Amino acid sequence: MLLGVAALGAGTAALLRLDRLPFAICAFKAFTGLPCPTCGSTRAAAHLARLDLAGALAQNPLATAAAGALVAWGVLDLLLMLRGRALWLEVSPAVARALRLGAVAAIVANWAYLIAAGR
């Protein structure tokens, strides 16, 4: 279901050409002058809907990677559903902690990229 919603959102962003707006709709950026950690995600989704991976990565690398992971998870889950199964991820507390730290590091690195790129 999430895969369908993501595809619908990316398709809508591409169809409405939201990646071509001459302005950004971001309250955080309006108040601080800095991009928020998710700035460029809509533009990245529109690029992905047009199969422009390089353009999507340039807009927001982390959102693009997350979309790729979502698509991979969704496709695998659909394939498993045919066998009456579902994808399930279970990790130890130590791995969960490492994943959380990695996620925070990825968000900070992505935000630094967005600031450096002038998004």
mmCIF file with all atom_site columns, N, CA, C and O in Angstrom, residues 73-96:
data_model
loop_
_atom_site.group_PDB
_atom_site.id
_atom_site.type_symbol
_atom_site.label_atom_id
_atom_site.label_alt_id
_atom_site.label_comp_id
_atom_site.label_asym_id
_atom_site.label_entity_id
_atom_site.label_seq_id
_atom_site.pdbx_PDB_ins_code
_atom_site.Cartn_x
_atom_site.Cartn_y
_atom_site.Cartn_z
_atom_site.occupancy
_atom_site.B_iso_or_equiv
_atom_site.pdbx_formal_charge
_atom_site.auth_seq_id
_atom_site.auth_comp_id
_atom_site.auth_asym_id
_atom_site.auth_atom_id
_atom_site.pdbx_PDB_model_num
ATOM 1  N N  . TRP A 1 73 ? 11.590 -2.493  -0.913 1.00 0.00 ? 73 TRP A N  1
ATOM 2  C CA . TRP A 1 73 ? 10.805 -3.159  0.123  1.00 0.00 ? 73 TRP A CA 1
ATOM 3  C C  . TRP A 1 73 ? 9.414  -3.514  -0.430 1.00 0.00 ? 73 TRP A C  1
ATOM 4  O O  . TRP A 1 73 ? 8.939  -4.631  -0.238 1.00 0.00 ? 73 TRP A O  1
ATOM 5  N N  . GLY A 1 74 ? 8.779  -2.569  -1.107 1.00 0.00 ? 74 GLY A N  1
ATOM 6  C CA . GLY A 1 74 ? 7.438  -2.798  -1.635 1.00 0.00 ? 74 GLY A CA 1
ATOM 7  C C  . GLY A 1 74 ? 7.394  -3.907  -2.669 1.00 0.00 ? 74 GLY A C  1
ATOM 8  O O  . GLY A 1 74 ? 6.502  -4.760  -2.641 1.00 0.00 ? 74 GLY A O  1
ATOM 9  N N  . VAL A 1 75 ? 8.368  -3.918  -3.582 1.00 0.00 ? 75 VAL A N  1
ATOM 10 C CA . VAL A 1 75 ? 8.404  -4.962  -4.618 1.00 0.00 ? 75 VAL A CA 1
ATOM 11 C C  . VAL A 1 75 ? 8.637  -6.327  -3.981 1.00 0.00 ? 75 VAL A C  1
ATOM 12 O O  . VAL A 1 75 ? 7.952  -7.308  -4.320 1.00 0.00 ? 75 VAL A O  1
ATOM 13 N N  . LEU A 1 76 ? 9.583  -6.399  -3.047 1.00 0.00 ? 76 LEU A N  1
ATOM 14 C CA . LEU A 1 76 ? 9.861  -7.668  -2.373 1.00 0.00 ? 76 LEU A CA 1
ATOM 15 C C  . LEU A 1 76 ? 8.641  -8.133  -1.578 1.00 0.00 ? 76 LEU A C  1
ATOM 16 O O  . LEU A 1 76 ? 8.296  -9.316  -1.588 1.00 0.00 ? 76 LEU A O  1
ATOM 17 N N  . ASP A 1 77 ? 7.976  -7.207  -0.906 1.00 0.00 ? 77 ASP A N  1
ATOM 18 C CA . ASP A 1 77 ? 6.787  -7.564  -0.139 1.00 0.00 ? 77 ASP A CA 1
ATOM 19 C C  . ASP A 1 77 ? 5.672  -8.062  -1.055 1.00 0.00 ? 77 ASP A C  1
ATOM 20 O O  . ASP A 1 77 ? 4.955  -9.009  -0.712 1.00 0.00 ? 77 ASP A O  1
ATOM 21 N N  . LEU A 1 78 ? 5.519  -7.433  -2.230 1.00 0.00 ? 78 LEU A N  1
ATOM 22 C CA . LEU A 1 78 ? 4.511  -7.910  -3.182 1.00 0.00 ? 78 LEU A CA 1
ATOM 23 C C  . LEU A 1 78 ? 4.826  -9.327  -3.657 1.00 0.00 ? 78 LEU A C  1
ATOM 24 O O  . LEU A 1 78 ? 3.926  -10.166 -3.780 1.00 0.00 ? 78 LEU A O  1
ATOM 25 N N  . LEU A 1 79 ? 6.091  -9.593  -3.934 1.00 0.00 ? 79 LEU A N  1
ATOM 26 C CA . LEU A 1 79 ? 6.483  -10.931 -4.364 1.00 0.00 ? 79 LEU A CA 1
ATOM 27 C C  . LEU A 1 79 ? 6.242  -11.960 -3.267 1.00 0.00 ? 79 LEU A C  1
ATOM 28 O O  . LEU A 1 79 ? 5.779  -13.074 -3.538 1.00 0.00 ? 79 LEU A O  1
ATOM 29 N N  . LEU A 1 80 ? 6.553  -11.591 -2.035 1.00 0.00 ? 80 LEU A N  1
ATOM 30 C CA . LEU A 1 80 ? 6.322  -12.511 -0.921 1.00 0.00 ? 80 LEU A CA 1
ATOM 31 C C  . LEU A 1 80 ? 4.830  -12.722 -0.656 1.00 0.00 ? 80 LEU A C  1
ATOM 32 O O  . LEU A 1 80 ? 4.422  -13.790 -0.223 1.00 0.00 ? 80 LEU A O  1
ATOM 33 N N  . MET A 1 81 ? 4.032  -11.685 -0.928 1.00 0.00 ? 81 MET A N  1
ATOM 34 C CA . MET A 1 81 ? 2.592  -11.785 -0.708 1.00 0.00 ? 81 MET A CA 1
ATOM 35 C C  . MET A 1 81 ? 1.991  -12.891 -1.582 1.00 0.00 ? 81 MET A C  1
ATOM 36 O O  . MET A 1 81 ? 1.040  -13.561 -1.181 1.00 0.00 ? 81 MET A O  1
ATOM 37 N N  . LEU A 1 82 ? 2.567  -13.110 -2.746 1.00 0.00 ? 82 LEU A N  1
ATOM 38 C CA . LEU A 1 82 ? 2.082  -14.175 -3.622 1.00 0.00 ? 82 LEU A CA 1
ATOM 39 C C  . LEU A 1 82 ? 2.228  -15.545 -2.975 1.00 0.00 ? 82 LEU A C  1
ATOM 40 O O  . LEU A 1 82 ? 1.504  -16.478 -3.320 1.00 0.00 ? 82 LEU A O  1
ATOM 41 N N  . ARG A 1 83 ? 3.173  -15.658 -2.032 1.00 0.00 ? 83 ARG A N  1
ATOM 42 C CA . ARG A 1 83 ? 3.387  -16.923 -1.316 1.00 0.00 ? 83 ARG A CA 1
ATOM 43 C C  . ARG A 1 83 ? 2.737  -16.900 0.059  1.00 0.00 ? 83 ARG A C  1
ATOM 44 O O  . ARG A 1 83 ? 3.010  -17.777 0.882  1.00 0.00 ? 83 ARG A O  1
ATOM 45 N N  . GLY A 1 84 ? 1.941  -15.851 0.330  1.00 0.00 ? 84 GLY A N  1
ATOM 46 C CA . GLY A 1 84 ? 1.269  -15.759 1.618  1.00 0.00 ? 84 GLY A CA 1
ATOM 47 C C  . GLY A 1 84 ? 2.186  -15.323 2.743  1.00 0.00 ? 84 GLY A C  1
ATOM 48 O O  . GLY A 1 84 ? 1.911  -15.603 3.909  1.00 0.00 ? 84 GLY A O  1
ATOM 49 N N  . ARG A 1 85 ? 3.260  -14.665 2.417  1.00 0.00 ? 85 ARG A N  1
ATOM 50 C CA . ARG A 1 85 ? 4.233  -14.238 3.425  1.00 0.00 ? 85 ARG A CA 1
ATOM 51 C C  . ARG A 1 85 ? 4.394  -12.722 3.349  1.00 0.00 ? 85 ARG A C  1
ATOM 52 O O  . ARG A 1 85 ? 3.867  -12.071 2.456  1.00 0.00 ? 85 ARG A O  1
ATOM 53 N N  . ALA A 1 86 ? 5.141  -12.185 4.289  1.00 0.00 ? 86 ALA A N  1
ATOM 54 C CA . ALA A 1 86 ? 5.408  -10.746 4.308  1.00 0.00 ? 86 ALA A CA 1
ATOM 55 C C  . ALA A 1 86 ? 6.844  -10.528 4.755  1.00 0.00 ? 86 ALA A C  1
ATOM 56 O O  . ALA A 1 86 ? 7.425  -11.350 5.472  1.00 0.00 ? 86 ALA A O  1
ATOM 57 N N  . LEU A 1 87 ? 7.401  -9.429  4.319  1.00 0.00 ? 87 LEU A N  1
ATOM 58 C CA . LEU A 1 87 ? 8.759  -9.073  4.713  1.00 0.00 ? 87 LEU A CA 1
ATOM 59 C C  . LEU A 1 87 ? 8.739  -8.572  6.144  1.00 0.00 ? 87 LEU A C  1
ATOM 60 O O  . LEU A 1 87 ? 7.909  -7.744  6.512  1.00 0.00 ? 87 LEU A O  1
ATOM 61 N N  . TRP A 1 88 ? 9.641  -9.067  6.957  1.00 0.00 ? 88 TRP A N  1
ATOM 62 C CA . TRP A 1 88 ? 9.700  -8.699  8.360  1.00 0.00 ? 88 TRP A CA 1
ATOM 63 C C  . TRP A 1 88 ? 11.149 -8.471  8.730  1.00 0.00 ? 88 TRP A C  1
ATOM 64 O O  . TRP A 1 88 ? 12.013 -9.273  8.404  1.00 0.00 ? 88 TRP A O  1
ATOM 65 N N  . LEU A 1 89 ? 11.415 -7.373  9.392  1.00 0.00 ? 89 LEU A N  1
ATOM 66 C CA . LEU A 1 89 ? 12.778 -7.046  9.794  1.00 0.00 ? 89 LEU A CA 1
ATOM 67 C C  . LEU A 1 89 ? 12.837 -6.986  11.309 1.00 0.00 ? 89 LEU A C  1
ATOM 68 O O  . LEU A 1 89 ? 12.113 -6.215  11.934 1.00 0.00 ? 89 LEU A O  1
ATOM 69 N N  . GLU A 1 90 ? 13.683 -7.827  11.881 1.00 0.00 ? 90 GLU A N  1
ATOM 70 C CA . GLU A 1 90 ? 13.855 -7.842  13.323 1.00 0.00 ? 90 GLU A CA 1
ATOM 71 C C  . GLU A 1 90 ? 15.346 -7.779  13.610 1.00 0.00 ? 90 GLU A C  1
ATOM 72 O O  . GLU A 1 90 ? 16.131 -8.540  13.041 1.00 0.00 ? 90 GLU A O  1
ATOM 73 N N  . VAL A 1 91 ? 15.737 -6.830  14.462 1.00 0.00 ? 91 VAL A N  1
ATOM 74 C CA . VAL A 1 91 ? 17.150 -6.655  14.785 1.00 0.00 ? 91 VAL A CA 1
ATOM 75 C C  . VAL A 1 91 ? 17.336 -6.628  16.290 1.00 0.00 ? 91 VAL A C  1
ATOM 76 O O  . VAL A 1 91 ? 16.408 -6.343  17.046 1.00 0.00 ? 91 VAL A O  1
ATOM 77 N N  . SER A 1 92 ? 18.555 -6.905  16.703 1.00 0.00 ? 92 SER A N  1
ATOM 78 C CA . SER A 1 92 ? 18.875 -6.872  18.130 1.00 0.00 ? 92 SER A CA 1
ATOM 79 C C  . SER A 1 92 ? 18.886 -5.422  18.616 1.00 0.00 ? 92 SER A C  1
ATOM 80 O O  . SER A 1 92 ? 18.996 -4.490  17.816 1.00 0.00 ? 92 SER A O  1
ATOM 81 N N  . PRO A 1 93 ? 18.812 -5.217  19.933 1.00 0.00 ? 93 PRO A N  1
ATOM 82 C CA . PRO A 1 93 ? 18.863 -3.846  20.455 1.00 0.00 ? 93 PRO A CA 1
ATOM 83 C C  . PRO A 1 93 ? 20.146 -3.102  20.052 1.00 0.00 ? 93 PRO A C  1
ATOM 84 O O  . PRO A 1 93 ? 20.106 -1.912  19.772 1.00 0.00 ? 93 PRO A O  1
ATOM 85 N N  . ALA A 1 94 ? 21.266 -3.801  19.994 1.00 0.00 ? 94 ALA A N  1
ATOM 86 C CA . ALA A 1 94 ? 22.525 -3.147  19.606 1.00 0.00 ? 94 ALA A CA 1
ATOM 87 C C  . ALA A 1 94 ? 22.480 -2.696  18.145 1.00 0.00 ? 94 ALA A C  1
ATOM 88 O O  . ALA A 1 94 ? 22.926 -1.595  17.814 1.00 0.00 ? 94 ALA A O  1
ATOM 89 N N  . VAL A 1 95 ? 21.949 -3.538  17.289 1.00 0.00 ? 95 VAL A N  1
ATOM 90 C CA . VAL A 1 95 ? 21.831 -3.170  15.876 1.00 0.00 ? 95 VAL A CA 1
ATOM 91 C C  . VAL A 1 95 ? 20.818 -2.043  15.710 1.00 0.00 ? 95 VAL A C  1
ATOM 92 O O  . VAL A 1 95 ? 21.023 -1.115  14.921 1.00 0.00 ? 95 VAL A O  1
ATOM 93 N N  . ALA A 1 96 ? 19.723 -2.089  16.462 1.00 0.00 ? 96 ALA A N  1
ATOM 94 C CA . ALA A 1 96 ? 18.719 -1.025  16.401 1.00 0.00 ? 96 ALA A CA 1
ATOM 95 C C  . ALA A 1 96 ? 19.341 0.309   16.799 1.00 0.00 ? 96 ALA A C  1
ATOM 96 O O  . ALA A 1 96 ? 19.091 1.338   16.152 1.00 0.00 ? 96 ALA A O  1
#
